Tab-separated table of C-alpha atoms in Angstrom:
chain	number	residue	atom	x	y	z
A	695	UNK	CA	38.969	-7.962	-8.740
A	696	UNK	CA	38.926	-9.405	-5.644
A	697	UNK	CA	35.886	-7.202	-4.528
A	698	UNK	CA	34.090	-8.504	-6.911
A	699	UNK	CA	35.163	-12.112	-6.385
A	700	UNK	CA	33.626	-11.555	-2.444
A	701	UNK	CA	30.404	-9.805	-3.690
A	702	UNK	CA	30.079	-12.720	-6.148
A	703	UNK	CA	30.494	-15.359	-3.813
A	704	UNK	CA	28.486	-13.349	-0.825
A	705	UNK	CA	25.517	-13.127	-3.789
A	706	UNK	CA	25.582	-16.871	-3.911
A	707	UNK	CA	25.511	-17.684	-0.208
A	708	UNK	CA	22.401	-15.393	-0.181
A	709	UNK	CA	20.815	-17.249	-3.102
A	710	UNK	CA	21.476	-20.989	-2.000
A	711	UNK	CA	20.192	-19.372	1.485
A	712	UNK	CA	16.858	-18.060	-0.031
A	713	UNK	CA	16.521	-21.243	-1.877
A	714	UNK	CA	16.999	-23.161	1.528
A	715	UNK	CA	14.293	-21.342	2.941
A	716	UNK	CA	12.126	-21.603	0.120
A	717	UNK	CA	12.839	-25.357	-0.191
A	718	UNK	CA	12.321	-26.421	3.438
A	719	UNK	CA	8.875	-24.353	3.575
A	720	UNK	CA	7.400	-26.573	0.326
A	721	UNK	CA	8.652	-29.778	1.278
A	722	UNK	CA	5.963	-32.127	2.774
A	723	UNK	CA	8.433	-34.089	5.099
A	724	UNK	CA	11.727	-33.713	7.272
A	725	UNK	CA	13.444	-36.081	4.635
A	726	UNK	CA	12.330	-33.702	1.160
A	727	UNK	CA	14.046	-30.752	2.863
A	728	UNK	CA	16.911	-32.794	3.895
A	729	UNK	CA	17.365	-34.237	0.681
A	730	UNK	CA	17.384	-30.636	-1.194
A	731	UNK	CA	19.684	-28.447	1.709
A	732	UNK	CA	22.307	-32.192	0.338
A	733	UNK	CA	22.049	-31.927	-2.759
A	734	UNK	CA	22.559	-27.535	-2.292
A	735	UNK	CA	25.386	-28.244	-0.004
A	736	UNK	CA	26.809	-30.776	-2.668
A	737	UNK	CA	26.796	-28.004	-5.587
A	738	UNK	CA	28.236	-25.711	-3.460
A	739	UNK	CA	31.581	-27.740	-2.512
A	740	UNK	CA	32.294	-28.792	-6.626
A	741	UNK	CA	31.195	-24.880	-7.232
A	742	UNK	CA	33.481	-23.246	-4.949
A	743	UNK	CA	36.163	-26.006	-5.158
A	744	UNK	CA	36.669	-25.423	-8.959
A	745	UNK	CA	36.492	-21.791	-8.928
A	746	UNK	CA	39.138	-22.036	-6.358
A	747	UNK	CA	41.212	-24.215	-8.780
A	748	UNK	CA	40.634	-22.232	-11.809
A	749	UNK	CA	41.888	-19.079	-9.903
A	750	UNK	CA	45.165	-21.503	-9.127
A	751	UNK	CA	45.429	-22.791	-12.073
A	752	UNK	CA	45.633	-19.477	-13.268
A	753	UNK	CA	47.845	-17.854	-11.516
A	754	UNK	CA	50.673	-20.692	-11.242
A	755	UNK	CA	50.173	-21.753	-15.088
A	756	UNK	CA	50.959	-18.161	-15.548
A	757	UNK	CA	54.344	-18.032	-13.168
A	758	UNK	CA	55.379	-21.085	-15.014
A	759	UNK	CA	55.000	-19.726	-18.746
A	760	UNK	CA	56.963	-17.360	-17.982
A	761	UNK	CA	59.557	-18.834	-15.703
A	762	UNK	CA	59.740	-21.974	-18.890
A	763	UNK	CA	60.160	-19.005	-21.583
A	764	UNK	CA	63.623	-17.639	-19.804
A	765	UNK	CA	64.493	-21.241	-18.661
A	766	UNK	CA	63.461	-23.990	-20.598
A	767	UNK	CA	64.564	-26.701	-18.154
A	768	UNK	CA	62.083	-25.962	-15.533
A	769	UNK	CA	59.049	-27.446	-17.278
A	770	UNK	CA	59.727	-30.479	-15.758
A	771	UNK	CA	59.563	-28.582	-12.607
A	772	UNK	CA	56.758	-26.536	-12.735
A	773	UNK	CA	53.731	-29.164	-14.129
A	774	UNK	CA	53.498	-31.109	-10.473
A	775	UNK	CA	52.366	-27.278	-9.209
A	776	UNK	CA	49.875	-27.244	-11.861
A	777	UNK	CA	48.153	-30.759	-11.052
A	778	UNK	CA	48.246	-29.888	-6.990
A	779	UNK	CA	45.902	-26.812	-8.116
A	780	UNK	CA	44.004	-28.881	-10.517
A	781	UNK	CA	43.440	-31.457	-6.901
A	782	UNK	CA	41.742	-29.121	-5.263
A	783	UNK	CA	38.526	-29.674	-7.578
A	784	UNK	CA	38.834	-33.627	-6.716
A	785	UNK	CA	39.347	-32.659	-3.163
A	786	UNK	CA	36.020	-31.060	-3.492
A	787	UNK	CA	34.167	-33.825	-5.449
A	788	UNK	CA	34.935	-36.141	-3.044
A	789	UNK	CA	33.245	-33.867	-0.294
A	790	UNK	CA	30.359	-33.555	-2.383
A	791	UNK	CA	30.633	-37.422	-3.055
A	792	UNK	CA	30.730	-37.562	0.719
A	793	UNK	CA	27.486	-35.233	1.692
A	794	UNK	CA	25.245	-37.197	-1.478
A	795	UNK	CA	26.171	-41.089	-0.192
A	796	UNK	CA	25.949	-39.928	3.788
């Protein structure tokens, strides 16, 4: 699984790379290029920020289904571990936020 998480995400980075290239050669001025490799730079912090999260999310909403089924009382417990994955999409919309109003 996680081979194929790293060939995914290596797939990607050669993709937005291509499309770099391929968007710097057609644009007419400094700024065009600039404004594309933002906006690609943008899409890839929110991308890899919530696929981050959802593999999180995932993992600890698991660990705490299963810890809540034997112990009831620890729901309480294990929800703030849910939301701190669920931040780390926000964490990367505010980068992305960051690299479109710079």
């Amino acid at each position: 699984m996680k081979k194929r998480i790293i060939s995914f995400l290596t797939f990607l980075m050669a993709g937005a790379a291509v499309f770099a290239q391929e968007a710097a050669a057609t644009a007419s001025s400094a700024s065009g290029a600039g404004d594309s490799l933002k906006y690609l730079a943008a899409a890839i912090a929110v991308g890899l920020a919530c696929i981050a999260s959802g593999m999180a999310v995932g993992k600890i909403g698991a660990a705490a289904m299963g810890a809540m089924s034997e112990i009831p009382e620890l729901s309480g417990k294990a929800l703030p571990f849910v939301g701190l994955a669920e931040g780390i999409c926000l964490w990367g919309m505010l980068v992305a936020v960051l690299i479109l109003f710079r």
